[in-house]
């Protein structure tokens, strides 16, 4: 098991020209930016490095772009923004509606309902009337998997597919751990249901990111993320180097596992548990 712990991006600036960067858990915590983010982005821009944000946000990228602007991350700081929501919208038009049918049972919050705004798509009022389940998020942040089992069992009985627009299992919002649509999709699949997921770690979103970067040599591109399951797995599968940030989605696990262990040994235990090893470990997104 080989990985390198770096203090900041400046340790490896000379090695990379392009960056594929996660948002939640790397750039912000769902509410506020992490301390060194703006300064680091400005410095990367000064060095003429290209940045594409690649997020499993189950929304159209225009809404995430607005959110970034609210956080003072202006468009001049990055070359592109790709979301799992964008990827799923295209697939619904090209694949799901023609092959499954046009009636989707929506699972998500009110702010996620724009994902139903797809030509030819209709919202099913119940699972029984649905051609597929469209899993954006949970109905409420406070929900647990158990709240959805009876509902999902109806989908299993009808044998309809689950389209998951955010394969992340959990998210941390200012220290609180909450489930995402990926938790529902994983359970659905474990019970024999058919699941179609969008976003990291799947190939299509990385292809879109690389097309935006326009850097032919993959060895000059670094991915940065906080999830071993999505960020690290996706990068490795695409032959890209990846820097893992342990203070994000795995922070509780890392802290619990490593209470009495040296940092590097603790990381080795976590990586071995998940069967994923990054190229680098970066404590936080900073220069």
PDB file of C-alpha atoms in Angstrom:
ATOM      1  CA  UNK A   1       0.000   0.000   0.000  1.00  0.00           C
ATOM      2  CA  UNK A   2       1.683   3.172  -1.194  1.00  0.00           C
ATOM      3  CA  UNK A   3       0.530   6.774  -0.771  1.00  0.00           C
ATOM      4  CA  UNK A   4       2.168  10.081   0.053  1.00  0.00           C
ATOM      5  CA  UNK A   5       1.048  12.535   2.717  1.00  0.00           C
ATOM      6  CA  UNK A   6       1.456  16.128   1.525  1.00  0.00           C
ATOM      7  CA  UNK A   7       1.083  19.342   3.508  1.00  0.00           C
ATOM      8  CA  UNK A   8      -0.546  21.298   0.699  1.00  0.00           C
ATOM      9  CA  UNK A   9      -1.001  21.537  -3.050  1.00  0.00           C
ATOM     10  CA  UNK A  10       2.190  23.570  -3.344  1.00  0.00           C
ATOM     11  CA  UNK A  11       4.120  20.351  -2.648  1.00  0.00           C
ATOM     12  CA  UNK A  12       3.033  18.983  -6.041  1.00  0.00           C
ATOM     13  CA  UNK A  13       2.101  22.072  -8.110  1.00  0.00           C
ATOM     14  CA  UNK A  14       4.798  21.406 -10.666  1.00  0.00           C
ATOM     15  CA  UNK A  15       3.395  17.937 -11.402  1.00  0.00           C
ATOM     16  CA  UNK A  16      -0.136  18.922 -12.493  1.00  0.00           C
ATOM     17  CA  UNK A  17      -1.780  21.356 -14.891  1.00  0.00           C
ATOM     18  CA  UNK A  18      -5.413  20.412 -14.327  1.00  0.00           C
ATOM     19  CA  UNK A  19      -7.530  19.611 -11.291  1.00  0.00           C
ATOM     20  CA  UNK A  20     -10.856  17.790 -10.970  1.00  0.00           C
ATOM     21  CA  UNK A  21     -12.164  18.943  -7.603  1.00  0.00           C
ATOM     22  CA  UNK A  22     -15.067  17.798  -5.443  1.00  0.00           C
ATOM     23  CA  UNK A  23     -17.147  20.447  -3.676  1.00  0.00           C
ATOM     24  CA  UNK A  24     -18.903  19.248  -0.515  1.00  0.00           C
ATOM     25  CA  UNK A  25     -16.309  18.132   2.042  1.00  0.00           C
ATOM     26  CA  UNK A  26     -13.452  19.683   0.071  1.00  0.00           C
ATOM     27  CA  UNK A  27     -14.411  23.263  -0.779  1.00  0.00           C
ATOM     28  CA  UNK A  28     -17.247  23.776   1.716  1.00  0.00           C
ATOM     29  CA  UNK A  29     -19.104  21.919   4.475  1.00  0.00           C
ATOM     30  CA  UNK A  30     -22.572  22.516   3.082  1.00  0.00           C
ATOM     31  CA  UNK A  31     -22.811  25.943   4.683  1.00  0.00           C
ATOM     32  CA  UNK A  32     -19.466  27.760   4.617  1.00  0.00           C
ATOM     33  CA  UNK A  33     -16.134  27.604   2.772  1.00  0.00           C
ATOM     34  CA  UNK A  34     -13.170  25.977   4.426  1.00  0.00           C
ATOM     35  CA  UNK A  35     -10.528  28.521   5.551  1.00  0.00           C
ATOM     36  CA  UNK A  36      -7.852  28.396   2.812  1.00  0.00           C
ATOM     37  CA  UNK A  37     -10.053  27.660  -0.194  1.00  0.00           C
ATOM     38  CA  UNK A  38     -10.329  31.104  -1.792  1.00  0.00           C
ATOM     39  CA  UNK A  39      -6.663  31.932  -1.441  1.00  0.00           C
ATOM     40  CA  UNK A  40      -5.680  28.541  -2.852  1.00  0.00           C
ATOM     41  CA  UNK A  41      -8.032  28.867  -5.839  1.00  0.00           C
ATOM     42  CA  UNK A  42      -6.676  32.339  -6.587  1.00  0.00           C
ATOM     43  CA  UNK A  43      -3.112  31.062  -6.444  1.00  0.00           C
ATOM     44  CA  UNK A  44      -3.912  28.134  -8.744  1.00  0.00           C
ATOM     45  CA  UNK A  45      -5.419  30.596 -11.207  1.00  0.00           C
ATOM     46  CA  UNK A  46      -2.293  32.773 -11.015  1.00  0.00           C
ATOM     47  CA  UNK A  47      -0.233  29.694 -11.851  1.00  0.00           C
ATOM     48  CA  UNK A  48      -2.521  29.109 -14.877  1.00  0.00           C
ATOM     49  CA  UNK A  49      -3.798  25.810 -13.536  1.00  0.00           C
ATOM     50  CA  UNK A  50      -7.187  24.629 -14.859  1.00  0.00           C
ATOM     51  CA  UNK A  51      -9.924  23.612 -12.415  1.00  0.00           C
ATOM     52  CA  UNK A  52     -13.121  21.685 -13.060  1.00  0.00           C
ATOM     53  CA  UNK A  53     -15.499  21.136 -10.172  1.00  0.00           C
ATOM     54  CA  UNK A  54     -17.065  17.665 -10.324  1.00  0.00           C
ATOM     55  CA  UNK A  55     -19.871  17.222  -7.831  1.00  0.00           C
ATOM     56  CA  UNK A  56     -22.405  14.543  -6.986  1.00  0.00           C
ATOM     57  CA  UNK A  57     -24.892  17.317  -6.334  1.00  0.00           C
ATOM     58  CA  UNK A  58     -28.192  15.971  -7.730  1.00  0.00           C
ATOM     59  CA  UNK A  59     -29.097  19.293  -9.303  1.00  0.00           C
ATOM     60  CA  UNK A  60     -28.561  21.254 -12.481  1.00  0.00           C
ATOM     61  CA  UNK A  61     -25.127  22.867 -12.465  1.00  0.00           C
ATOM     62  CA  UNK A  62     -26.606  26.357 -12.861  1.00  0.00           C
ATOM     63  CA  UNK A  63     -27.961  26.131  -9.305  1.00  0.00           C
ATOM     64  CA  UNK A  64     -24.602  24.980  -7.946  1.00  0.00           C
ATOM     65  CA  UNK A  65     -22.884  27.797  -9.823  1.00  0.00           C
ATOM     66  CA  UNK A  66     -25.173  30.283  -8.074  1.00  0.00           C
ATOM     67  CA  UNK A  67     -24.368  28.678  -4.726  1.00  0.00           C
ATOM     68  CA  UNK A  68     -20.635  28.971  -5.405  1.00  0.00           C
ATOM     69  CA  UNK A  69     -21.067  32.645  -6.255  1.00  0.00           C
ATOM     70  CA  UNK A  70     -22.859  33.130  -2.928  1.00  0.00           C
ATOM     71  CA  UNK A  71     -19.758  31.633  -1.296  1.00  0.00           C
ATOM     72  CA  UNK A  72     -17.559  34.134  -3.212  1.00  0.00           C
ATOM     73  CA  UNK A  73     -16.205  31.522  -5.640  1.00  0.00           C
ATOM     74  CA  UNK A  74     -16.660  33.406  -8.881  1.00  0.00           C
ATOM     75  CA  UNK A  75     -16.624  31.735 -12.336  1.00  0.00           C
ATOM     76  CA  UNK A  76     -13.201  33.170 -13.199  1.00  0.00           C
ATOM     77  CA  UNK A  77     -11.698  30.789 -10.626  1.00  0.00           C
ATOM     78  CA  UNK A  78     -12.703  27.620 -12.458  1.00  0.00           C
ATOM     79  CA  UNK A  79     -13.034  26.397 -16.032  1.00  0.00           C
ATOM     80  CA  UNK A  80     -16.069  24.168 -15.621  1.00  0.00           C
ATOM     81  CA  UNK A  81     -18.683  22.719 -13.289  1.00  0.00           C
ATOM     82  CA  UNK A  82     -20.237  19.283 -13.775  1.00  0.00           C
ATOM     83  CA  UNK A  83     -22.906  17.707 -11.579  1.00  0.00           C
ATOM     84  CA  UNK A  84     -24.481  14.287 -11.353  1.00  0.00           C
ATOM     85  CA  UNK A  85     -27.764  16.117 -11.905  1.00  0.00           C
ATOM     86  CA  UNK A  86     -26.661  17.241 -15.370  1.00  0.00           C
ATOM     87  CA  UNK A  87     -25.582  13.704 -16.208  1.00  0.00           C
ATOM     88  CA  UNK A  88     -28.907  12.220 -15.096  1.00  0.00           C
ATOM     89  CA  UNK A  89     -30.975  14.763 -17.016  1.00  0.00           C
ATOM     90  CA  UNK A  90     -29.315  13.772 -20.267  1.00  0.00           C
ATOM     91  CA  UNK A  91     -29.837  10.079 -19.550  1.00  0.00           C
ATOM     92  CA  UNK A  92     -33.516  10.575 -18.776  1.00  0.00           C
ATOM     93  CA  UNK A  93     -34.089  12.135 -22.186  1.00  0.00           C
ATOM     94  CA  UNK A  94     -31.903   9.723 -24.137  1.00  0.00           C
ATOM     95  CA  UNK A  95     -32.441   6.445 -22.277  1.00  0.00           C
ATOM     96  CA  UNK A  96     -34.831   6.236 -19.350  1.00  0.00           C
ATOM     97  CA  UNK A  97     -37.992   7.804 -20.769  1.00  0.00           C
ATOM     98  CA  UNK A  98     -37.728   5.910 -24.106  1.00  0.00           C
ATOM     99  CA  UNK A  99     -36.974   2.574 -22.393  1.00  0.00           C
ATOM    100  CA  UNK A 100     -38.699   2.677 -18.994  1.00  0.00           C
ATOM    101  CA  UNK A 101     -41.609   5.029 -19.601  1.00  0.00           C
ATOM    102  CA  UNK A 102     -42.358   8.639 -18.732  1.00  0.00           C
ATOM    103  CA  UNK A 103     -43.786   8.353 -15.201  1.00  0.00           C
ATOM    104  CA  UNK A 104     -41.259   8.911 -12.403  1.00  0.00           C
ATOM    105  CA  UNK A 105     -41.888   8.619  -8.674  1.00  0.00           C
ATOM    106  CA  UNK A 106     -39.909  11.479  -7.151  1.00  0.00           C
ATOM    107  CA  UNK A 107     -37.907  11.141  -3.924  1.00  0.00           C
ATOM    108  CA  UNK A 108     -36.338  14.419  -2.869  1.00  0.00           C
ATOM    109  CA  UNK A 109     -36.877  17.802  -1.274  1.00  0.00           C
ATOM    110  CA  UNK A 110     -38.803  20.756  -2.648  1.00  0.00           C
ATOM    111  CA  UNK A 111     -35.637  22.448  -3.899  1.00  0.00           C
ATOM    112  CA  UNK A 112     -34.859  19.312  -5.922  1.00  0.00           C
ATOM    113  CA  UNK A 113     -38.099  19.370  -7.895  1.00  0.00           C
ATOM    114  CA  UNK A 114     -36.501  21.171 -10.847  1.00  0.00           C
ATOM    115  CA  UNK A 115     -35.084  17.750 -11.747  1.00  0.00           C
ATOM    116  CA  UNK A 116     -38.596  16.839 -12.891  1.00  0.00           C
ATOM    117  CA  UNK A 117     -38.422  19.581 -15.510  1.00  0.00           C
ATOM    118  CA  UNK A 118     -37.518  17.216 -18.342  1.00  0.00           C
ATOM    119  CA  UNK A 119     -39.291  17.120 -21.718  1.00  0.00           C
ATOM    120  CA  UNK A 120     -41.726  14.210 -21.734  1.00  0.00           C
ATOM    121  CA  UNK A 121     -41.310  13.366 -18.036  1.00  0.00           C
ATOM    122  CA  UNK A 122     -44.356  13.150 -15.783  1.00  0.00           C
ATOM    123  CA  UNK A 123     -44.473  12.780 -12.016  1.00  0.00           C
ATOM    124  CA  UNK A 124     -46.200   9.645 -10.751  1.00  0.00           C
ATOM    125  CA  UNK A 125     -48.380  10.228  -7.695  1.00  0.00           C
ATOM    126  CA  UNK A 126     -47.499   6.804  -6.299  1.00  0.00           C
ATOM    127  CA  UNK A 127     -44.951   4.038  -6.787  1.00  0.00           C
ATOM    128  CA  UNK A 128     -47.744   1.835  -8.108  1.00  0.00           C
ATOM    129  CA  UNK A 129     -48.245   4.228 -11.031  1.00  0.00           C
ATOM    130  CA  UNK A 130     -44.519   4.790 -11.695  1.00  0.00           C
ATOM    131  CA  UNK A 131     -42.297   3.477 -14.468  1.00  0.00           C
ATOM    132  CA  UNK A 132     -39.186   4.217 -12.416  1.00  0.00           C
ATOM    133  CA  UNK A 133     -38.074   5.824  -9.163  1.00  0.00           C
ATOM    134  CA  UNK A 134     -36.153   9.096  -9.436  1.00  0.00           C
ATOM    135  CA  UNK A 135     -33.999   9.328  -6.308  1.00  0.00           C
ATOM    136  CA  UNK A 136     -32.617  12.828  -5.860  1.00  0.00           C
ATOM    137  CA  UNK A 137     -32.361  13.028  -2.101  1.00  0.00           C
ATOM    138  CA  UNK A 138     -34.495  12.206   0.903  1.00  0.00           C
ATOM    139  CA  UNK A 139     -37.771  14.014   1.532  1.00  0.00           C
ATOM    140  CA  UNK A 140     -36.232  15.546   4.657  1.00  0.00           C
ATOM    141  CA  UNK A 141     -32.684  15.811   6.035  1.00  0.00           C
ATOM    142  CA  UNK A 142     -33.843  14.122   9.248  1.00  0.00           C
ATOM    143  CA  UNK A 143     -34.979  10.946   7.469  1.00  0.00           C
ATOM    144  CA  UNK A 144     -33.361   7.533   7.920  1.00  0.00           C
ATOM    145  CA  UNK A 145     -33.231   4.496   5.638  1.00  0.00           C
ATOM    146  CA  UNK A 146     -35.914   2.804   7.731  1.00  0.00           C
ATOM    147  CA  UNK A 147     -38.345   5.585   6.780  1.00  0.00           C
ATOM    148  CA  UNK A 148     -38.168   4.438   3.134  1.00  0.00           C
ATOM    149  CA  UNK A 149     -38.144   0.657   3.314  1.00  0.00           C
ATOM    150  CA  UNK A 150     -41.906   0.176   3.000  1.00  0.00           C
ATOM    151  CA  UNK A 151     -42.001   2.583   0.057  1.00  0.00           C
ATOM    152  CA  UNK A 152     -39.066   0.969  -1.711  1.00  0.00           C
ATOM    153  CA  UNK A 153     -40.495  -2.504  -1.149  1.00  0.00           C
ATOM    154  CA  UNK A 154     -43.443  -1.444  -3.312  1.00  0.00           C
ATOM    155  CA  UNK A 155     -40.988  -0.556  -6.070  1.00  0.00           C
ATOM    156  CA  UNK A 156     -39.300  -3.932  -5.700  1.00  0.00           C
ATOM    157  CA  UNK A 157     -42.642  -5.694  -5.911  1.00  0.00           C
ATOM    158  CA  UNK A 158     -43.439  -3.806  -9.130  1.00  0.00           C
ATOM    159  CA  UNK A 159     -39.894  -4.466 -10.405  1.00  0.00           C
ATOM    160  CA  UNK A 160     -39.239  -0.879 -11.484  1.00  0.00           C
ATOM    161  CA  UNK A 161     -35.717   0.589 -11.708  1.00  0.00           C
ATOM    162  CA  UNK A 162     -34.273   3.151  -9.294  1.00  0.00           C
ATOM    163  CA  UNK A 163     -32.469   6.058 -10.977  1.00  0.00           C
ATOM    164  CA  UNK A 164     -30.054   7.443  -8.367  1.00  0.00           C
ATOM    165  CA  UNK A 165     -28.893  11.004  -9.020  1.00  0.00           C
ATOM    166  CA  UNK A 166     -26.565  11.131  -6.010  1.00  0.00           C
ATOM    167  CA  UNK A 167     -24.668   7.899  -5.282  1.00  0.00           C
ATOM    168  CA  UNK A 168     -23.128   9.337  -2.106  1.00  0.00           C
ATOM    169  CA  UNK A 169     -24.201   7.373   0.968  1.00  0.00           C
ATOM    170  CA  UNK A 170     -23.885  10.139   3.532  1.00  0.00           C
ATOM    171  CA  UNK A 171     -23.028  13.796   3.850  1.00  0.00           C
ATOM    172  CA  UNK A 172     -21.801  15.909   6.754  1.00  0.00           C
ATOM    173  CA  UNK A 173     -23.431  19.252   7.414  1.00  0.00           C
ATOM    174  CA  UNK A 174     -21.464  21.157  10.030  1.00  0.00           C
ATOM    175  CA  UNK A 175     -20.620  18.006  11.941  1.00  0.00           C
ATOM    176  CA  UNK A 176     -23.917  16.133  11.528  1.00  0.00           C
ATOM    177  CA  UNK A 177     -24.032  12.933   9.454  1.00  0.00           C
ATOM    178  CA  UNK A 178     -27.062  12.602   7.168  1.00  0.00           C
ATOM    179  CA  UNK A 179     -28.030  10.050   4.519  1.00  0.00           C
ATOM    180  CA  UNK A 180     -28.162  10.680   0.759  1.00  0.00           C
ATOM    181  CA  UNK A 181     -30.018   8.980  -2.093  1.00  0.00           C
ATOM    182  CA  UNK A 182     -27.123   6.553  -2.488  1.00  0.00           C
ATOM    183  CA  UNK A 183     -28.095   4.900   0.799  1.00  0.00           C
ATOM    184  CA  UNK A 184     -31.593   4.248  -0.551  1.00  0.00           C
ATOM    185  CA  UNK A 185     -30.235   3.001  -3.883  1.00  0.00           C
ATOM    186  CA  UNK A 186     -27.749   0.664  -2.190  1.00  0.00           C
ATOM    187  CA  UNK A 187     -30.500  -0.911  -0.116  1.00  0.00           C
ATOM    188  CA  UNK A 188     -32.766  -1.205  -3.162  1.00  0.00           C
ATOM    189  CA  UNK A 189     -30.021  -2.983  -5.085  1.00  0.00           C
ATOM    190  CA  UNK A 190     -29.208  -5.258  -2.133  1.00  0.00           C
ATOM    191  CA  UNK A 191     -32.820  -6.436  -2.229  1.00  0.00           C
ATOM    192  CA  UNK A 192     -32.581  -7.363  -5.902  1.00  0.00           C
ATOM    193  CA  UNK A 193     -33.729  -4.070  -7.417  1.00  0.00           C
ATOM    194  CA  UNK A 194     -32.185  -2.592 -10.546  1.00  0.00           C
ATOM    195  CA  UNK A 195     -30.294   0.680  -9.955  1.00  0.00           C
ATOM    196  CA  UNK A 196     -28.898   3.204 -12.446  1.00  0.00           C
ATOM    197  CA  UNK A 197     -26.547   5.716 -10.793  1.00  0.00           C
ATOM    198  CA  UNK A 198     -25.100   9.014 -11.983  1.00  0.00           C
ATOM    199  CA  UNK A 199     -22.049  10.946 -10.868  1.00  0.00           C
ATOM    200  CA  UNK A 200     -18.792   9.744  -9.388  1.00  0.00           C
ATOM    201  CA  UNK A 201     -17.390   7.076  -9.571  1.00  0.00           C
ATOM    202  CA  UNK A 202     -18.956   6.493 -13.002  1.00  0.00           C
ATOM    203  CA  UNK A 203     -17.020   7.005 -16.220  1.00  0.00           C
ATOM    204  CA  UNK A 204     -19.375   9.427 -17.994  1.00  0.00           C
ATOM    205  CA  UNK A 205     -18.838  12.341 -15.606  1.00  0.00           C
ATOM    206  CA  UNK A 206     -15.053  11.956 -15.738  1.00  0.00           C
ATOM    207  CA  UNK A 207     -15.158  11.983 -19.521  1.00  0.00           C
ATOM    208  CA  UNK A 208     -17.075  15.254 -19.384  1.00  0.00           C
ATOM    209  CA  UNK A 209     -14.567  16.721 -16.925  1.00  0.00           C
ATOM    210  CA  UNK A 210     -11.592  15.722 -19.070  1.00  0.00           C
ATOM    211  CA  UNK A 211     -13.255  17.199 -22.155  1.00  0.00           C
ATOM    212  CA  UNK A 212     -13.557  20.525 -20.346  1.00  0.00           C
ATOM    213  CA  UNK A 213      -9.935  20.475 -19.144  1.00  0.00           C
ATOM    214  CA  UNK A 214      -8.585  19.682 -22.638  1.00  0.00           C
ATOM    215  CA  UNK A 215      -5.380  18.191 -21.206  1.00  0.00           C
ATOM    216  CA  UNK A 216      -4.359  15.156 -23.255  1.00  0.00           C
ATOM    217  CA  UNK A 217      -1.812  13.765 -20.792  1.00  0.00           C
ATOM    218  CA  UNK A 218      -3.765  12.203 -17.916  1.00  0.00           C
ATOM    219  CA  UNK A 219      -0.655  12.169 -15.742  1.00  0.00           C
ATOM    220  CA  UNK A 220      -0.903  15.983 -15.565  1.00  0.00           C
ATOM    221  CA  UNK A 221      -4.382  15.856 -14.003  1.00  0.00           C
ATOM    222  CA  UNK A 222      -5.081  15.494 -10.271  1.00  0.00           C
ATOM    223  CA  UNK A 223      -8.452  14.669  -8.752  1.00  0.00           C
ATOM    224  CA  UNK A 224      -9.216  15.906  -5.232  1.00  0.00           C
ATOM    225  CA  UNK A 225     -12.004  14.497  -3.091  1.00  0.00           C
ATOM    226  CA  UNK A 226     -13.071  13.290   0.330  1.00  0.00           C
ATOM    227  CA  UNK A 227     -14.858  10.023  -0.517  1.00  0.00           C
ATOM    228  CA  UNK A 228     -13.016   6.744  -0.956  1.00  0.00           C
ATOM    229  CA  UNK A 229     -16.146   5.187  -2.473  1.00  0.00           C
ATOM    230  CA  UNK A 230     -16.732   7.827  -5.150  1.00  0.00           C
ATOM    231  CA  UNK A 231     -13.788  10.234  -5.543  1.00  0.00           C
ATOM    232  CA  UNK A 232     -10.895   7.830  -5.078  1.00  0.00           C
ATOM    233  CA  UNK A 233     -12.573   4.907  -6.828  1.00  0.00           C
ATOM    234  CA  UNK A 234     -13.619   7.019  -9.804  1.00  0.00           C
ATOM    235  CA  UNK A 235     -10.202   8.594 -10.273  1.00  0.00           C
ATOM    236  CA  UNK A 236      -8.350   5.289 -10.029  1.00  0.00           C
ATOM    237  CA  UNK A 237     -10.726   3.633 -12.497  1.00  0.00           C
ATOM    238  CA  UNK A 238     -10.009   6.411 -15.001  1.00  0.00           C
ATOM    239  CA  UNK A 239      -6.235   6.186 -14.548  1.00  0.00           C
ATOM    240  CA  UNK A 240      -5.981   9.529 -12.736  1.00  0.00           C
ATOM    241  CA  UNK A 241      -3.981  10.515  -9.669  1.00  0.00           C
ATOM    242  CA  UNK A 242      -6.095  11.483  -6.685  1.00  0.00           C
ATOM    243  CA  UNK A 243      -5.594  13.371  -3.432  1.00  0.00           C
ATOM    244  CA  UNK A 244      -7.821  12.203  -0.581  1.00  0.00           C
ATOM    245  CA  UNK A 245      -9.001  14.640   2.097  1.00  0.00           C
ATOM    246  CA  UNK A 246      -9.658  12.670   5.317  1.00  0.00           C
ATOM    247  CA  UNK A 247     -11.354  15.587   7.065  1.00  0.00           C
ATOM    248  CA  UNK A 248     -14.447  15.281   4.857  1.00  0.00           C
ATOM    249  CA  UNK A 249     -16.960  12.447   4.618  1.00  0.00           C
ATOM    250  CA  UNK A 250     -14.673   9.961   6.425  1.00  0.00           C
ATOM    251  CA  UNK A 251     -13.669  12.281   9.251  1.00  0.00           C
ATOM    252  CA  UNK A 252     -15.640  10.543  12.013  1.00  0.00           C
ATOM    253  CA  UNK A 253     -14.392   7.150  10.889  1.00  0.00           C
ATOM    254  CA  UNK A 254     -10.795   8.355  10.666  1.00  0.00           C
ATOM    255  CA  UNK A 255     -10.905   9.992  14.073  1.00  0.00           C
ATOM    256  CA  UNK A 256     -12.551   6.989  15.717  1.00  0.00           C
ATOM    257  CA  UNK A 257     -10.210   4.483  14.099  1.00  0.00           C
ATOM    258  CA  UNK A 258      -7.140   6.528  14.841  1.00  0.00           C
ATOM    259  CA  UNK A 259      -7.661   7.764  18.378  1.00  0.00           C
ATOM    260  CA  UNK A 260      -4.596   5.971  19.681  1.00  0.00           C
ATOM    261  CA  UNK A 261      -2.696   5.450  16.425  1.00  0.00           C
ATOM    262  CA  UNK A 262      -0.190   7.555  14.480  1.00  0.00           C
ATOM    263  CA  UNK A 263      -1.856   9.394  11.570  1.00  0.00           C
ATOM    264  CA  UNK A 264      -0.270   7.351   8.767  1.00  0.00           C
ATOM    265  CA  UNK A 265      -1.022   4.000  10.406  1.00  0.00           C
ATOM    266  CA  UNK A 266      -4.589   5.098  11.003  1.00  0.00           C
ATOM    267  CA  UNK A 267      -4.974   5.975   7.321  1.00  0.00           C
ATOM    268  CA  UNK A 268      -3.593   2.603   6.279  1.00  0.00           C
ATOM    269  CA  UNK A 269      -6.230   0.892   8.404  1.00  0.00           C
ATOM    270  CA  UNK A 270      -9.023   2.961   6.853  1.00  0.00           C
ATOM    271  CA  UNK A 271      -7.760   2.374   3.308  1.00  0.00           C
ATOM    272  CA  UNK A 272      -7.425  -1.350   3.951  1.00  0.00           C
ATOM    273  CA  UNK A 273     -10.958  -1.494   5.329  1.00  0.00           C
ATOM    274  CA  UNK A 274     -12.386   0.149   2.201  1.00  0.00           C
ATOM    275  CA  UNK A 275      -9.996  -1.449  -0.271  1.00  0.00           C
ATOM    276  CA  UNK A 276      -9.136   1.960  -1.766  1.00  0.00           C
ATOM    277  CA  UNK A 277      -5.761   3.719  -1.807  1.00  0.00           C
ATOM    278  CA  UNK A 278      -5.246   7.299  -3.078  1.00  0.00           C
ATOM    279  CA  UNK A 279      -2.098   8.741  -4.600  1.00  0.00           C
ATOM    280  CA  UNK A 280      -1.855  11.445  -1.937  1.00  0.00           C
ATOM    281  CA  UNK A 281      -3.389  12.381   1.380  1.00  0.00           C
ATOM    282  CA  UNK A 282      -4.084  16.110   1.652  1.00  0.00           C
ATOM    283  CA  UNK A 283      -5.236  17.301   5.107  1.00  0.00           C
ATOM    284  CA  UNK A 284      -7.393  20.039   3.557  1.00  0.00           C
ATOM    285  CA  UNK A 285      -7.733  22.012   0.320  1.00  0.00           C
ATOM    286  CA  UNK A 286      -4.926  24.509   0.722  1.00  0.00           C
ATOM    287  CA  UNK A 287      -1.893  25.794  -1.124  1.00  0.00           C
TER     288      UNK A 287
END
